[in-house]
mmCIF file of C-alpha atoms in Angstrom:
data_model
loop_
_atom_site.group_PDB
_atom_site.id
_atom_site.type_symbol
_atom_site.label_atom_id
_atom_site.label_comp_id
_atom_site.label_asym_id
_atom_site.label_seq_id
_atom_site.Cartn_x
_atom_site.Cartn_y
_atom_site.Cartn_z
ATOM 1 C CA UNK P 1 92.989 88.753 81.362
ATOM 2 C CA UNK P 2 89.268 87.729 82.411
ATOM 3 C CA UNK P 3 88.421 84.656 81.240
ATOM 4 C CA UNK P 4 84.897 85.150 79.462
ATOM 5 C CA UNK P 5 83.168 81.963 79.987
ATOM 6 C CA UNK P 6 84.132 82.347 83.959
ATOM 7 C CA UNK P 7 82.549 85.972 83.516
ATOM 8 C CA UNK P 8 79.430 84.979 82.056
ATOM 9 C CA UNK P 9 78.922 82.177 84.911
ATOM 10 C CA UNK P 10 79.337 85.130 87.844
ATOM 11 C CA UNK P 11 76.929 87.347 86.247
ATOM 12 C CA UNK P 12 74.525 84.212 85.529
ATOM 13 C CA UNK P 13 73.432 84.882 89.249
ATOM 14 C CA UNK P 14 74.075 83.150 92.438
ATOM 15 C CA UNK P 15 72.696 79.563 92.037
ATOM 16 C CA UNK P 16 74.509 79.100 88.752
ATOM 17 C CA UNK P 17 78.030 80.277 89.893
ATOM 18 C CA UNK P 18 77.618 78.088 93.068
ATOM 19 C CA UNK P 19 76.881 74.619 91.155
ATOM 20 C CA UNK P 20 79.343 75.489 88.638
ATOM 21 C CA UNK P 21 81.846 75.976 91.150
ATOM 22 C CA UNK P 22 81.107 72.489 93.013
ATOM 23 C CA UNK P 23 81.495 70.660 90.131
ATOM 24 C CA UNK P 24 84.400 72.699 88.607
ATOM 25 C CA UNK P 25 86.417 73.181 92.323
ATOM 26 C CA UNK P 26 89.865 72.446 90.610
ATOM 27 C CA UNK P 27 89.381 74.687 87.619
ATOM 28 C CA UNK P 28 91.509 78.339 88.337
ATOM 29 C CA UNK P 29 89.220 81.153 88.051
ATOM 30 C CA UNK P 30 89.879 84.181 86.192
ATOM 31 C CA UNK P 31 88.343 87.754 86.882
ATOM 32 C CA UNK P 32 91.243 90.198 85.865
ATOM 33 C CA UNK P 33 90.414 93.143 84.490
ATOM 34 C CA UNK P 34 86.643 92.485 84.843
ATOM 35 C CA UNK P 35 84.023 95.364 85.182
ATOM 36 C CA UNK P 36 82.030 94.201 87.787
ATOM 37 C CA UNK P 37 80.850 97.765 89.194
ATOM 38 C CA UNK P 38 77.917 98.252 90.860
ATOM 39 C CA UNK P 39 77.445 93.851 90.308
ATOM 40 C CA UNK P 40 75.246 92.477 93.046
ATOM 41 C CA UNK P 41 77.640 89.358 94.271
ATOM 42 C CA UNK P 42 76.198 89.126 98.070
ATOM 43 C CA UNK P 43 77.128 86.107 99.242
ATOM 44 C CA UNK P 44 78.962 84.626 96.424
ATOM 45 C CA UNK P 45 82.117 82.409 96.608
ATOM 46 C CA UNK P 46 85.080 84.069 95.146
ATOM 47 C CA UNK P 47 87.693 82.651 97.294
ATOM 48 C CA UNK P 48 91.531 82.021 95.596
ATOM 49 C CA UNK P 49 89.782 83.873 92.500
ATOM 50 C CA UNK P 50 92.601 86.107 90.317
ATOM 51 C CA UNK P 51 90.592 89.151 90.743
ATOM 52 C CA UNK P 52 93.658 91.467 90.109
ATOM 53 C CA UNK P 53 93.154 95.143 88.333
ATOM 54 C CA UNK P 54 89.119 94.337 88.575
ATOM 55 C CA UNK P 55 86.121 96.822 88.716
ATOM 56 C CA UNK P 56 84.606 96.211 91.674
ATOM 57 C CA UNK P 57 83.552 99.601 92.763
ATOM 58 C CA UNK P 58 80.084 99.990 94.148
ATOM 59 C CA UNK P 59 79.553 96.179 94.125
ATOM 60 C CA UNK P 60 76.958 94.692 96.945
ATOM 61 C CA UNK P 61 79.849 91.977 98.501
ATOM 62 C CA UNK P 62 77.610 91.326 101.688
ATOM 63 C CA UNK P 63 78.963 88.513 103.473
ATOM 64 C CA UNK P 64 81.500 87.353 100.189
ATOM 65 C CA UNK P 65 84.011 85.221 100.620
ATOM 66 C CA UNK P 66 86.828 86.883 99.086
ATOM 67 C CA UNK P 67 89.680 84.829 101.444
ATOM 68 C CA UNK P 68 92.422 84.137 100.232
ATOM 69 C CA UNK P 69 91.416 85.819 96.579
ATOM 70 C CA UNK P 70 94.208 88.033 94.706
ATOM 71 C CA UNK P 71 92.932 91.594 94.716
ATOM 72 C CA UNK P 72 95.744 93.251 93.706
ATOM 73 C CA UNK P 73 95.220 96.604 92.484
ATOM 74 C CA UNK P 74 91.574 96.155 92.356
ATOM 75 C CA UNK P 75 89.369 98.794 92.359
ATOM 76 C CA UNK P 76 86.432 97.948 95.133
ATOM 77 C CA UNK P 77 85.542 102.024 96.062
ATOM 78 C CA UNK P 78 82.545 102.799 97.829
ATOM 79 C CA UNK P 79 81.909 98.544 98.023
ATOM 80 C CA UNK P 80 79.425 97.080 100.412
ATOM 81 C CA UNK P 81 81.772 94.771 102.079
ATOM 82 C CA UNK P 82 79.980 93.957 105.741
ATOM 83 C CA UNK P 83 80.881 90.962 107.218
ATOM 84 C CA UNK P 84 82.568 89.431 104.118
ATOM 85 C CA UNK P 85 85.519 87.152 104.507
ATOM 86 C CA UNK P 86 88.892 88.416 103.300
ATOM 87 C CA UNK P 87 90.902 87.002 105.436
ATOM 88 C CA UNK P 88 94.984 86.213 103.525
ATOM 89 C CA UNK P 89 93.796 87.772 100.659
ATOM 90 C CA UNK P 90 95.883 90.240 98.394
ATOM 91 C CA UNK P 91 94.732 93.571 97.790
ATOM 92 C CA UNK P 92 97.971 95.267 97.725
ATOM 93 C CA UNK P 93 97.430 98.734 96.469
ATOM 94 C CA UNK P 94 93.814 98.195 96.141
ATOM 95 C CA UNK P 95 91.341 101.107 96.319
ATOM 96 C CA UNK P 96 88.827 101.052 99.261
ATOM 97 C CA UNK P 97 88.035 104.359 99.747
ATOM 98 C CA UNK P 98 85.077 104.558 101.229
ATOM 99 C CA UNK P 99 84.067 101.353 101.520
ATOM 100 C CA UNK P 100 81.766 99.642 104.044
ATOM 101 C CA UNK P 101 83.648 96.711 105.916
ATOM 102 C CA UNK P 102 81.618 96.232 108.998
ATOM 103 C CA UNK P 103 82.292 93.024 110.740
ATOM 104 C CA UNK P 104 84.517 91.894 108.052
ATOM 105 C CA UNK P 105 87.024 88.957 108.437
ATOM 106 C CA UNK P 106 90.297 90.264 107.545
ATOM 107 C CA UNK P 107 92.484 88.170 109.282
ATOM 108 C CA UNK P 108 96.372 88.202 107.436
ATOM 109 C CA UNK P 109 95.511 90.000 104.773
ATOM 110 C CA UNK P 110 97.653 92.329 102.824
ATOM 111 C CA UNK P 111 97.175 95.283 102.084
ATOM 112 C CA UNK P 112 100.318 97.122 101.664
ATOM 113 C CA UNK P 113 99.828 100.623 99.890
ATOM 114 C CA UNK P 114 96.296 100.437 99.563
ATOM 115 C CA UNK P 115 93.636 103.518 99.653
ATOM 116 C CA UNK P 116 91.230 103.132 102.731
ATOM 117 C CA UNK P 117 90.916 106.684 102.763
ATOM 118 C CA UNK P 118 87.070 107.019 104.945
ATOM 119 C CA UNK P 119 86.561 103.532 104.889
ATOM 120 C CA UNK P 120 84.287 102.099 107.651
ATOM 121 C CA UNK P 121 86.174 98.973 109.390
ATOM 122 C CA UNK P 122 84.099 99.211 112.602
ATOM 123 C CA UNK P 123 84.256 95.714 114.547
ATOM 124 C CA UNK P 124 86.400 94.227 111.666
ATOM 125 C CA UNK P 125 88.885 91.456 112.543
ATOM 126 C CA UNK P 126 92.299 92.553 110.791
ATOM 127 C CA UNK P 127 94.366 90.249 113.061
ATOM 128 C CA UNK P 128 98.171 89.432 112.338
ATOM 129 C CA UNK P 129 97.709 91.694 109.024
ATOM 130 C CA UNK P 130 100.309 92.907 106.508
ATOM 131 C CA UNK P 131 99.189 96.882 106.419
ATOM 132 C CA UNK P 132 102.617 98.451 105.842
ATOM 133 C CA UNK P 133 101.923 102.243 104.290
ATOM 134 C CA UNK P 134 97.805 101.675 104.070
ATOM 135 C CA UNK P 135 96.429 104.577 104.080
ATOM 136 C CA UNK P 136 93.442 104.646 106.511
ATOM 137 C CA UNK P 137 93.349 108.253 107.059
ATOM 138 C CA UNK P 138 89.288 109.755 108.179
ATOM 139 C CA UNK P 139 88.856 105.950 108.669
ATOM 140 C CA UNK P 140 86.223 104.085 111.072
ATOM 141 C CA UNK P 141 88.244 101.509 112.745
ATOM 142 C CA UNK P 142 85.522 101.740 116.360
ATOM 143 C CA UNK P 143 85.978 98.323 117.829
ATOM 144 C CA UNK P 144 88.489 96.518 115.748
ATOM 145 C CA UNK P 145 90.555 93.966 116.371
ATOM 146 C CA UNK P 146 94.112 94.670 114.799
ATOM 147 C CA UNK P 147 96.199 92.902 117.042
ATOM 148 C CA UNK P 148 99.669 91.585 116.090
ATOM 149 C CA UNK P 149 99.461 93.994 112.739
ATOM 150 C CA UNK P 150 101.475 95.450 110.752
ATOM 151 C CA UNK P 151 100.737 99.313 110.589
ATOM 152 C CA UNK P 152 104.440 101.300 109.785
ATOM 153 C CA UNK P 153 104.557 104.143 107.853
ATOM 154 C CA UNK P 154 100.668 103.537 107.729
ATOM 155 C CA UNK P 155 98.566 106.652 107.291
ATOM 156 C CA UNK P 156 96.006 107.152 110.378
ATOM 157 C CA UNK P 157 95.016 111.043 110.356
ATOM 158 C CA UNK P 158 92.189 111.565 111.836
ATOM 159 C CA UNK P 159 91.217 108.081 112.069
ATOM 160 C CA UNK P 160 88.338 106.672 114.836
ATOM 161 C CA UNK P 161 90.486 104.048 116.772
ATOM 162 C CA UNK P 162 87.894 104.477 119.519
ATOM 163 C CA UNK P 163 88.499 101.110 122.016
ATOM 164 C CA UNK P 164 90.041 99.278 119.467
ATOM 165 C CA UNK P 165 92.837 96.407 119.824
ATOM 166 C CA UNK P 166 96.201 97.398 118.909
ATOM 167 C CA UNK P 167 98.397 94.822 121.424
ATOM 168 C CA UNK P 168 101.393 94.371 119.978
ATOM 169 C CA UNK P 169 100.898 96.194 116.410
ATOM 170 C CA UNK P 170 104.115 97.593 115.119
ATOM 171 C CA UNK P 171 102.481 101.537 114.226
ATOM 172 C CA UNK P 172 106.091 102.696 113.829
ATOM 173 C CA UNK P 173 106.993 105.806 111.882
ATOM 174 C CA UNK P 174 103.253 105.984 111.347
ATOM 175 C CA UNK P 175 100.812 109.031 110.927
ATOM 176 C CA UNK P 176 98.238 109.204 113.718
ATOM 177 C CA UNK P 177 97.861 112.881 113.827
ATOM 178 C CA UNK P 178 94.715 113.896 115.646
ATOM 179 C CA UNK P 179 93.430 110.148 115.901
ATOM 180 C CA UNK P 180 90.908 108.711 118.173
ATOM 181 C CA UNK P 181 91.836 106.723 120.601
ATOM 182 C CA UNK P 182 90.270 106.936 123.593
ATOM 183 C CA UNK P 183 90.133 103.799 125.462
ATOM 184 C CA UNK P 184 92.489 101.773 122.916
ATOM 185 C CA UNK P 185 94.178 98.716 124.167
ATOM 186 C CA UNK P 186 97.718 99.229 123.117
ATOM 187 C CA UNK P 187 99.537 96.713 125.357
ATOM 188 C CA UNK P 188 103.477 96.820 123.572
ATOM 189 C CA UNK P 189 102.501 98.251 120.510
ATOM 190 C CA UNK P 190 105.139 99.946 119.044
ATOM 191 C CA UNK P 191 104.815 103.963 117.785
ATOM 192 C CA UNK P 192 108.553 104.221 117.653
ATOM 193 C CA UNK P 193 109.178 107.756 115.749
ATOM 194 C CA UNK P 194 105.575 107.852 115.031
ATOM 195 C CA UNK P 195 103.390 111.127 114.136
ATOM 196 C CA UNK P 196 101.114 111.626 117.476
ATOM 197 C CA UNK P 197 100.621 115.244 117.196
ATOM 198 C CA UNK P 198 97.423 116.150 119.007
ATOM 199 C CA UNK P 199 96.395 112.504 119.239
ATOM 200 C CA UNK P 200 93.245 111.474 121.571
ATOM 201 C CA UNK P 201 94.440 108.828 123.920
ATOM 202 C CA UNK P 202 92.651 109.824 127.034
ATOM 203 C CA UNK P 203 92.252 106.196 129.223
ATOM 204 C CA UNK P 204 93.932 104.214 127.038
ATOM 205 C CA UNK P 205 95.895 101.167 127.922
ATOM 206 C CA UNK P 206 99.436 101.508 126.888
ATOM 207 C CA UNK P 207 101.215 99.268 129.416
ATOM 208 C CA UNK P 208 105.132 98.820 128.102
ATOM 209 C CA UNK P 209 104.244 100.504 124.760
ATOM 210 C CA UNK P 210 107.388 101.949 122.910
ATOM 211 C CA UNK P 211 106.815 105.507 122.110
ATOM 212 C CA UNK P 212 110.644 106.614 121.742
ATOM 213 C CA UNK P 213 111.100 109.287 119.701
ATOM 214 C CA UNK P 214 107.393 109.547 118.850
ATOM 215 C CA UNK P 215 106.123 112.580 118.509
ATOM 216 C CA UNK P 216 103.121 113.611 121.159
ATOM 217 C CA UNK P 217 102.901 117.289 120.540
ATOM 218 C CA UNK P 218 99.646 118.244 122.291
ATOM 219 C CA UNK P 219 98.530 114.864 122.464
ATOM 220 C CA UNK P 220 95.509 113.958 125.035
ATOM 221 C CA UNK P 221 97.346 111.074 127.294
ATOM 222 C CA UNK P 222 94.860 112.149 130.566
ATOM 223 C CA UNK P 223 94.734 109.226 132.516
ATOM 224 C CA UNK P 224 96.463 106.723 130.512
ATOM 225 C CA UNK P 225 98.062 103.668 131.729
ATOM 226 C CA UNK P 226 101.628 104.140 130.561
ATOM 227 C CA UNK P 227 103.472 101.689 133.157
ATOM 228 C CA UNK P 228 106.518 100.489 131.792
ATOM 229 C CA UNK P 229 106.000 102.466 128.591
ATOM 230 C CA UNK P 230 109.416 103.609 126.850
ATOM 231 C CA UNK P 231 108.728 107.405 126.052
ATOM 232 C CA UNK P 232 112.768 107.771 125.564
ATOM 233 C CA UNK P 233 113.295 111.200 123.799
ATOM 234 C CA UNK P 234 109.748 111.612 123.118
ATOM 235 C CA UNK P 235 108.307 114.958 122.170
ATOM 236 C CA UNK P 236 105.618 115.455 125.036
ATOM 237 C CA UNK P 237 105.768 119.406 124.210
ATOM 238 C CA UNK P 238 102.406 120.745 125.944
ATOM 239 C CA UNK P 239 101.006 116.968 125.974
ATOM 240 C CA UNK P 240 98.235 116.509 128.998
ATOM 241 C CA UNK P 241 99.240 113.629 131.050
ATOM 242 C CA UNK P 242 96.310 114.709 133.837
ATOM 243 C CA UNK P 243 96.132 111.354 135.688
ATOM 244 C CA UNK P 244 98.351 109.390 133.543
ATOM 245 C CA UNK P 245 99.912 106.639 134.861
ATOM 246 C CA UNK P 246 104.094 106.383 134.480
ATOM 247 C CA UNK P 247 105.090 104.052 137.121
ATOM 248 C CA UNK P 248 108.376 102.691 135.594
ATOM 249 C CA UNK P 249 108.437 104.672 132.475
ATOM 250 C CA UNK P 250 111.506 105.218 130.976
ATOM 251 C CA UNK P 251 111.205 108.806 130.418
ATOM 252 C CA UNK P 252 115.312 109.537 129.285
ATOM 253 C CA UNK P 253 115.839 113.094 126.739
ATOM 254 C CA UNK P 254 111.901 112.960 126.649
ATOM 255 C CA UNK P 255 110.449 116.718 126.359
ATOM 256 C CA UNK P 256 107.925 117.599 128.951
ATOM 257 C CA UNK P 257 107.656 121.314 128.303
ATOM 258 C CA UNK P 258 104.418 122.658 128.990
ATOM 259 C CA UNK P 259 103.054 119.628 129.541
ATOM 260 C CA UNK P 260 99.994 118.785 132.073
ATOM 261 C CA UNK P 261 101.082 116.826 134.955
ATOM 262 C CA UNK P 262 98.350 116.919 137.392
ATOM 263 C CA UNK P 263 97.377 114.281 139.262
ATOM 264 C CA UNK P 264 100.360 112.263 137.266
ATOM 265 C CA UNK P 265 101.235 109.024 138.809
ATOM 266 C CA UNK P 266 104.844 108.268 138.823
#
C-alpha cells in the first residue's frame, strides 16, 4: 500500500522529491496503489520505486527514470513516456495502451502479458527484453531496436515493424498477421509456427531465419534475403517471393501453391 508521506513528497514537485531522495537514497519507496493520473512527473527519479497496481494513466513521464522500478500491473494508458528510462523494470501485465514511448530505454525489461495495444515505440531500445505474450497489436515499433528479445506467443497484428531490428528475437508461435515489415533486419530470428498471414516483408533481411511451420499465407516476401532461411513445412500458399532470395533454403514439405516466383533466386 502507498506509503503517504512518500506520496506527498512526489506530488510536492520536482525539486523537493529530488533532495529528499539524495538525502533519503537507502529509504524503500512506496507508490502502490497510488493515483497519480494525469500527474506531471517529467523528469523525475523513480527508479527501484514499488510502483505496482498504480494510476499512472495520462501522466507526463518525459524523460523518467523508471529503470529498474516494479510496475507490475500498473496502469500507465495513454502516458507520455518519450525517451524515459525503463530499462529491467517490471511491468508485467501493465496497461500501455496507447502510450507514447518514443526513444525510450527499455533495455531487459519485462513485460510479459502486458497491453501495448496502439502504443507508439518508434526508435525505442527494447534490447534482450522479456516480452513473452505482450500484446503490441496496431503498435508503432518504426525503427526499434528489439534485438535478442523475447516476443513468443506475442501479439503483433497489424503492427509497424518498418526497418526495425529483430536479429535473433525468438517471435515463435507469435501473431504477426498483416504486419509491417518492410526492410526489417531479421538475421536468425525465430517465427517457428508463427501467424504470418498476409505479412509485409518486402526487402527484408532474413538471412538463416527459422520460419518452419510458420504460416505465410499471402505474405509479401518480394525480394527478401532468405539465404539459409529454414522455411521447412511452411505454408507459402499464394505468398509473393518476386525476387526473393533462397540460396540454401531449406525448403522440405513447405507449400508453394500459387505462390509468386519470379525473378526468385535459388
Amino acid at each position: 500500500m502507498v506509503n503517504q508521506q512518500h506520496l506527498t513528497l512526489l506530488k510536492a514537485g520536482a525539486v523537493t522529491w529530488i533532495e529528499w531522495r539524495k538525502k533519503n537514497s537507502q529509504i524503500e519507496l512506496d507508490l502502490s496503489n497510488a493515483n497519480l493520473e494525469g500527474e506531471n512527473l517529467r523528469g523525475a527519479n523513480l527508479q527501484c520505486v514499488n510502483l505496482t497496481k498504480v494510476n499512472l494513466s495520462h501522466a507526463l513521464l518525459v524523460r523518467t527514470n523508471l529503470s529498474g522500478a516494479n510496475l507490475t500491473n500498473a496502469n500507465l494508458a495513454q502516458a507520455k513516456l518519450i525517451e524515459a528510462n525503463l530499462s529491467e523494470a517490471n511491468l508485467t501485465i501493465a496497461n500501455l495502451s496507447g502510450a507514447i514511448l518514443e526513444k525510450a530505454n527499455l533495455n531487459q525489461i519485462n513485460l510479459i502479458g502486458a497491453n501495448l495495444n496502439a502504443a507508439n515505440l518508434s526508435n525505442a531500445v527494447i534490447t534482450e527484453a522479456n516480452l513473452i505474450g505482450t500484446d503490441f497489436s496496431n503498435a508503432n515499433l518504426k525503427d526499434a531496436d528489439l534485438a535478442a528479445t523475447k516476443l513468443i506467443r506475442s501479439n503483433l497484428g497489424f503492427a509497424n515493424l518498418i526497418g526495425a531490428n529483430l536479429i535473433t528475437a525468438d517471435l515463435s508461435e507469435a501473431n504477426l498477421y498483416e504486419a509491417e515489415l518492410m526492410q526489417a533486419y531479421l538475421y536468425k530470428a525465430n517465427f517457428y509456427k508463427a501467424n504470418l498471414t498476409r505479412v509485409h516483408l518486402g526487402s527484408s533481411y532474413l538471412f538463416k531465419a527459422n520460419l518452419s511451420e510458420a504460416n505465410l499465407t499471402n505474405a509479401d516476401l518480394s525480394w527478401t534475403n532468405l539465404r539459409g532461411a529454414n522455411l521447412a513445412g511452411a505454408n507459402l500458399r499464394g505468398a509473393n517471393l518476386r525476387g526473393a532470395n533462397l540460396q540454401d533454403a531449406n525448403l522440405m514439405g513447405a507449400n508453394l501453391q500459387d505462390a509468386i516466383t519470379k525473378n526468385l533466386n535459388v
